[in-house]
Amino acid sequence: PLIILANKMDLVGEEREEREKVNRFLTHAVPAYDGVTCIPVSAKTGLGMPFLLPAITEAYDKWCKRIQTSHLNEWLHDLKYFQGGGGPTSVMNKLRYATQVKARPPTFAFFLSGGKGNRRRTRNKKAGNRKAPKDLVPNSVEKYLRNEIRSAFGLQGIPVRVMFK
């Protein structure tokens, strides 16, 4: 987890407008850190220090969060239903179920249809013809799933890992 502390905020002054401008810049400067907690502080005056420990506790709780498999699968079903489109060969339609395999960082495994069954049927064929499940899923779908997990389960600002089997 990441928490950004913007030090020397005492130099910005008391103007609320200037502080909000700094906060907006820090929050939106790096899109990869979307959802990361940003706390304006001043080591000289102690500004913002009371917010530091609660932010650390919240980030740690998110980092250690476990999500029940049944909740993940309900979410996946709803996501596939409302996402729609793509046809029967779409990668989203091939996702069968999901489970959280690890916390710290939260790591989720998505199981695709046709995985092991196809391996048995193609046993006599050349091994080079088969694609690994990771190769079947475009980066855009992987990023989409990560972002949807973050928003659905309150994991904003936490790195989420996704794997496909």
PDB file of C-alpha atoms in Angstrom:
ATOM      1  CA  PRO A   1       0.000   0.000   0.000  1.00  0.00           C
ATOM      2  CA  LEU A   2       1.026   3.547  -0.628  1.00  0.00           C
ATOM      3  CA  ILE A   3       0.265   6.733   1.286  1.00  0.00           C
ATOM      4  CA  ILE A   4       1.523  10.025  -0.077  1.00  0.00           C
ATOM      5  CA  LEU A   5       2.561  12.689   2.424  1.00  0.00           C
ATOM      6  CA  ALA A   6       2.889  16.177   0.977  1.00  0.00           C
ATOM      7  CA  ASN A   7       5.298  17.911   3.349  1.00  0.00           C
ATOM      8  CA  LYS A   8       5.897  21.658   3.756  1.00  0.00           C
ATOM      9  CA  MET A   9       2.217  22.482   3.437  1.00  0.00           C
ATOM     10  CA  ASP A  10       2.800  25.292   5.946  1.00  0.00           C
ATOM     11  CA  LEU A  11       4.531  27.165   3.098  1.00  0.00           C
ATOM     12  CA  VAL A  12       1.402  27.001   0.947  1.00  0.00           C
ATOM     13  CA  GLY A  13      -0.375  29.231   3.401  1.00  0.00           C
ATOM     14  CA  GLU A  14      -3.829  29.236   4.891  1.00  0.00           C
ATOM     15  CA  GLU A  15      -5.650  29.759   1.607  1.00  0.00           C
ATOM     16  CA  ARG A  16      -7.965  26.812   1.085  1.00  0.00           C
ATOM     17  CA  GLU A  17      -7.876  27.304  -2.670  1.00  0.00           C
ATOM     18  CA  GLU A  18      -4.095  26.787  -2.824  1.00  0.00           C
ATOM     19  CA  ARG A  19      -4.227  23.661  -0.647  1.00  0.00           C
ATOM     20  CA  GLU A  20      -6.960  22.148  -2.796  1.00  0.00           C
ATOM     21  CA  LYS A  21      -4.882  22.853  -5.906  1.00  0.00           C
ATOM     22  CA  VAL A  22      -1.917  20.982  -4.371  1.00  0.00           C
ATOM     23  CA  ASN A  23      -4.180  18.086  -3.331  1.00  0.00           C
ATOM     24  CA  ARG A  24      -5.662  17.836  -6.835  1.00  0.00           C
ATOM     25  CA  PHE A  25      -2.212  17.805  -8.381  1.00  0.00           C
ATOM     26  CA  LEU A  26      -0.952  15.070  -6.046  1.00  0.00           C
ATOM     27  CA  THR A  27      -4.072  12.983  -6.495  1.00  0.00           C
ATOM     28  CA  HIS A  28      -4.181  13.184 -10.306  1.00  0.00           C
ATOM     29  CA  ALA A  29      -0.494  13.641 -11.224  1.00  0.00           C
ATOM     30  CA  VAL A  30       0.176   9.922 -11.555  1.00  0.00           C
ATOM     31  CA  PRO A  31      -2.825   7.931 -12.856  1.00  0.00           C
ATOM     32  CA  ALA A  32      -1.274   4.650 -11.705  1.00  0.00           C
ATOM     33  CA  TYR A  33      -1.754   5.799  -8.113  1.00  0.00           C
ATOM     34  CA  ASP A  34      -5.454   6.461  -8.481  1.00  0.00           C
ATOM     35  CA  GLY A  35      -7.175   6.012  -5.143  1.00  0.00           C
ATOM     36  CA  VAL A  36      -4.004   6.400  -3.083  1.00  0.00           C
ATOM     37  CA  THR A  37      -4.430   8.375   0.120  1.00  0.00           C
ATOM     38  CA  CYS A  38      -2.757  11.785  -0.009  1.00  0.00           C
ATOM     39  CA  ILE A  39      -2.214  13.665   3.254  1.00  0.00           C
ATOM     40  CA  PRO A  40      -0.933  17.248   3.353  1.00  0.00           C
ATOM     41  CA  VAL A  41       1.458  17.574   6.300  1.00  0.00           C
ATOM     42  CA  SER A  42       3.943  19.939   7.853  1.00  0.00           C
ATOM     43  CA  ALA A  43       6.725  18.590  10.016  1.00  0.00           C
ATOM     44  CA  LYS A  44       7.303  22.103  11.358  1.00  0.00           C
ATOM     45  CA  THR A  45       3.748  22.827  12.544  1.00  0.00           C
ATOM     46  CA  GLY A  46       2.381  19.278  12.883  1.00  0.00           C
ATOM     47  CA  LEU A  47      -0.325  19.927  10.303  1.00  0.00           C
ATOM     48  CA  GLY A  48      -1.964  16.695   9.097  1.00  0.00           C
ATOM     49  CA  MET A  49      -0.186  14.381  11.553  1.00  0.00           C
ATOM     50  CA  PRO A  50      -3.414  13.302  13.321  1.00  0.00           C
ATOM     51  CA  PHE A  51      -4.574  11.843   9.973  1.00  0.00           C
ATOM     52  CA  LEU A  52      -1.459   9.717   9.418  1.00  0.00           C
ATOM     53  CA  LEU A  53      -2.083   6.795  11.789  1.00  0.00           C
ATOM     54  CA  PRO A  54      -5.728   6.263  10.730  1.00  0.00           C
ATOM     55  CA  ALA A  55      -4.601   6.301   7.068  1.00  0.00           C
ATOM     56  CA  ILE A  56      -1.931   3.686   7.798  1.00  0.00           C
ATOM     57  CA  THR A  57      -4.441   1.506   9.646  1.00  0.00           C
ATOM     58  CA  GLU A  58      -6.954   1.779   6.800  1.00  0.00           C
ATOM     59  CA  ALA A  59      -4.321   0.909   4.163  1.00  0.00           C
ATOM     60  CA  TYR A  60      -3.157  -2.101   6.188  1.00  0.00           C
ATOM     61  CA  ASP A  61      -6.730  -3.347   6.646  1.00  0.00           C
ATOM     62  CA  LYS A  62      -7.290  -3.132   2.871  1.00  0.00           C
ATOM     63  CA  TRP A  63      -3.956  -4.897   2.271  1.00  0.00           C
ATOM     64  CA  CYS A  64      -4.998  -7.816   4.499  1.00  0.00           C
ATOM     65  CA  LYS A  65      -8.620  -7.992   3.308  1.00  0.00           C
ATOM     66  CA  ARG A  66     -10.013 -11.430   2.395  1.00  0.00           C
ATOM     67  CA  ILE A  67     -13.014 -11.743   0.104  1.00  0.00           C
ATOM     68  CA  GLN A  68     -15.213 -14.825   0.212  1.00  0.00           C
ATOM     69  CA  THR A  69     -15.259 -16.908  -2.935  1.00  0.00           C
ATOM     70  CA  SER A  70     -19.057 -16.795  -3.042  1.00  0.00           C
ATOM     71  CA  HIS A  71     -18.988 -12.970  -3.057  1.00  0.00           C
ATOM     72  CA  LEU A  72     -16.346 -12.963  -5.784  1.00  0.00           C
ATOM     73  CA  ASN A  73     -18.370 -15.312  -7.949  1.00  0.00           C
ATOM     74  CA  GLU A  74     -21.578 -13.307  -7.485  1.00  0.00           C
ATOM     75  CA  TRP A  75     -19.614 -10.204  -8.491  1.00  0.00           C
ATOM     76  CA  LEU A  76     -18.147 -12.011 -11.515  1.00  0.00           C
ATOM     77  CA  HIS A  77     -21.590 -13.209 -12.606  1.00  0.00           C
ATOM     78  CA  ASP A  78     -23.021  -9.683 -12.319  1.00  0.00           C
ATOM     79  CA  LEU A  79     -20.001  -8.211 -14.093  1.00  0.00           C
ATOM     80  CA  LYS A  80     -20.391 -10.593 -17.013  1.00  0.00           C
ATOM     81  CA  TYR A  81     -24.143  -9.973 -17.158  1.00  0.00           C
ATOM     82  CA  PHE A  82     -23.965  -6.180 -17.094  1.00  0.00           C
ATOM     83  CA  GLN A  83     -20.814  -5.937 -19.204  1.00  0.00           C
ATOM     84  CA  GLY A  84     -22.529  -7.868 -21.994  1.00  0.00           C
ATOM     85  CA  GLY A  85     -21.364  -8.002 -25.576  1.00  0.00           C
ATOM     86  CA  GLY A  86     -18.396  -9.855 -26.894  1.00  0.00           C
ATOM     87  CA  GLY A  87     -20.248 -12.956 -28.091  1.00  0.00           C
ATOM     88  CA  PRO A  88     -19.774 -16.540 -26.980  1.00  0.00           C
ATOM     89  CA  THR A  89     -16.020 -16.532 -27.694  1.00  0.00           C
ATOM     90  CA  SER A  90     -15.327 -13.396 -25.645  1.00  0.00           C
ATOM     91  CA  VAL A  91     -12.747 -13.727 -22.891  1.00  0.00           C
ATOM     92  CA  MET A  92     -15.275 -12.411 -20.362  1.00  0.00           C
ATOM     93  CA  ASN A  93     -17.620 -15.273 -21.272  1.00  0.00           C
ATOM     94  CA  LYS A  94     -14.820 -17.776 -20.738  1.00  0.00           C
ATOM     95  CA  LEU A  95     -14.335 -16.708 -17.125  1.00  0.00           C
ATOM     96  CA  ARG A  96     -16.061 -19.375 -15.033  1.00  0.00           C
ATOM     97  CA  TYR A  97     -15.203 -18.584 -11.431  1.00  0.00           C
ATOM     98  CA  ALA A  98     -12.758 -16.663  -9.264  1.00  0.00           C
ATOM     99  CA  THR A  99     -11.154 -17.050  -5.879  1.00  0.00           C
ATOM    100  CA  GLN A 100      -8.760 -15.059  -3.735  1.00  0.00           C
ATOM    101  CA  VAL A 101      -5.633 -17.166  -3.424  1.00  0.00           C
ATOM    102  CA  LYS A 102      -3.615 -14.793  -1.259  1.00  0.00           C
ATOM    103  CA  ALA A 103      -3.769 -11.630   0.807  1.00  0.00           C
ATOM    104  CA  ARG A 104      -0.864  -9.189   1.167  1.00  0.00           C
ATOM    105  CA  PRO A 105      -1.127  -8.276  -1.683  1.00  0.00           C
ATOM    106  CA  PRO A 106      -4.659  -9.335  -2.622  1.00  0.00           C
ATOM    107  CA  THR A 107      -4.225 -11.942  -5.363  1.00  0.00           C
ATOM    108  CA  PHE A 108      -7.117 -13.374  -7.354  1.00  0.00           C
ATOM    109  CA  ALA A 109      -7.226 -16.413  -9.636  1.00  0.00           C
ATOM    110  CA  PHE A 110      -9.731 -16.516 -12.477  1.00  0.00           C
ATOM    111  CA  PHE A 111     -10.510 -19.889 -14.003  1.00  0.00           C
ATOM    112  CA  LEU A 112     -11.313 -20.005 -17.708  1.00  0.00           C
ATOM    113  CA  SER A 113     -13.539 -22.532 -19.420  1.00  0.00           C
ATOM    114  CA  GLY A 114     -11.910 -25.163 -21.574  1.00  0.00           C
ATOM    115  CA  GLY A 115      -8.624 -25.133 -19.675  1.00  0.00           C
ATOM    116  CA  LYS A 116      -7.907 -28.701 -18.582  1.00  0.00           C
ATOM    117  CA  GLY A 117     -10.458 -30.309 -20.876  1.00  0.00           C
ATOM    118  CA  ASN A 118      -8.707 -28.912 -23.938  1.00  0.00           C
ATOM    119  CA  ARG A 119      -5.366 -30.157 -22.689  1.00  0.00           C
ATOM    120  CA  ARG A 120      -6.632 -33.726 -22.470  1.00  0.00           C
ATOM    121  CA  ARG A 121      -8.084 -33.630 -25.970  1.00  0.00           C
ATOM    122  CA  THR A 122      -4.924 -32.155 -27.457  1.00  0.00           C
ATOM    123  CA  ARG A 123      -2.520 -34.453 -25.643  1.00  0.00           C
ATOM    124  CA  ASN A 124      -1.343 -36.099 -28.848  1.00  0.00           C
ATOM    125  CA  LYS A 125      -0.882 -32.802 -30.653  1.00  0.00           C
ATOM    126  CA  LYS A 126       2.260 -30.747 -30.454  1.00  0.00           C
ATOM    127  CA  ALA A 127       2.588 -28.980 -27.120  1.00  0.00           C
ATOM    128  CA  GLY A 128       3.600 -25.756 -28.853  1.00  0.00           C
ATOM    129  CA  ASN A 129       0.115 -25.298 -30.322  1.00  0.00           C
ATOM    130  CA  ARG A 130      -1.543 -24.697 -26.942  1.00  0.00           C
ATOM    131  CA  LYS A 131      -1.692 -21.252 -25.416  1.00  0.00           C
ATOM    132  CA  ALA A 132      -1.320 -20.722 -21.695  1.00  0.00           C
ATOM    133  CA  PRO A 133      -4.423 -19.188 -20.049  1.00  0.00           C
ATOM    134  CA  LYS A 134      -2.467 -15.960 -19.444  1.00  0.00           C
ATOM    135  CA  ASP A 135      -1.864 -15.662 -23.207  1.00  0.00           C
ATOM    136  CA  LEU A 136      -5.600 -15.943 -23.913  1.00  0.00           C
ATOM    137  CA  VAL A 137      -6.458 -12.893 -21.818  1.00  0.00           C
ATOM    138  CA  PRO A 138      -5.562  -9.476 -23.247  1.00  0.00           C
ATOM    139  CA  ASN A 139      -3.904  -6.917 -20.960  1.00  0.00           C
ATOM    140  CA  SER A 140      -6.952  -4.681 -21.306  1.00  0.00           C
ATOM    141  CA  VAL A 141      -9.212  -7.357 -19.761  1.00  0.00           C
ATOM    142  CA  GLU A 142      -6.703  -7.986 -16.971  1.00  0.00           C
ATOM    143  CA  LYS A 143      -6.553  -4.255 -16.165  1.00  0.00           C
ATOM    144  CA  TYR A 144     -10.350  -4.007 -16.354  1.00  0.00           C
ATOM    145  CA  LEU A 145     -10.758  -6.862 -13.854  1.00  0.00           C
ATOM    146  CA  ARG A 146      -8.209  -5.321 -11.472  1.00  0.00           C
ATOM    147  CA  ASN A 147      -9.987  -1.971 -11.526  1.00  0.00           C
ATOM    148  CA  GLU A 148     -13.412  -3.558 -11.080  1.00  0.00           C
ATOM    149  CA  ILE A 149     -12.165  -5.586  -8.094  1.00  0.00           C
ATOM    150  CA  ARG A 150     -10.749  -2.429  -6.535  1.00  0.00           C
ATOM    151  CA  SER A 151     -13.983  -0.493  -6.920  1.00  0.00           C
ATOM    152  CA  ALA A 152     -16.349  -3.340  -5.975  1.00  0.00           C
ATOM    153  CA  PHE A 153     -14.502  -4.469  -2.838  1.00  0.00           C
ATOM    154  CA  GLY A 154     -13.055  -1.195  -1.548  1.00  0.00           C
ATOM    155  CA  LEU A 155      -9.426  -1.823  -2.451  1.00  0.00           C
ATOM    156  CA  GLN A 156      -8.656   1.614  -3.904  1.00  0.00           C
ATOM    157  CA  GLY A 157      -4.979   2.469  -3.646  1.00  0.00           C
ATOM    158  CA  ILE A 158      -3.976  -1.168  -3.098  1.00  0.00           C
ATOM    159  CA  PRO A 159      -2.033  -3.200  -5.675  1.00  0.00           C
ATOM    160  CA  VAL A 160      -4.174  -6.110  -6.845  1.00  0.00           C
ATOM    161  CA  ARG A 161      -2.720  -9.140  -8.587  1.00  0.00           C
ATOM    162  CA  VAL A 162      -4.683 -11.209 -11.070  1.00  0.00           C
ATOM    163  CA  MET A 163      -3.833 -14.618 -12.521  1.00  0.00           C
ATOM    164  CA  PHE A 164      -5.621 -16.875 -14.978  1.00  0.00           C
ATOM    165  CA  LYS A 165      -5.837 -20.659 -14.928  1.00  0.00           C
TER     166      LYS A 165
END
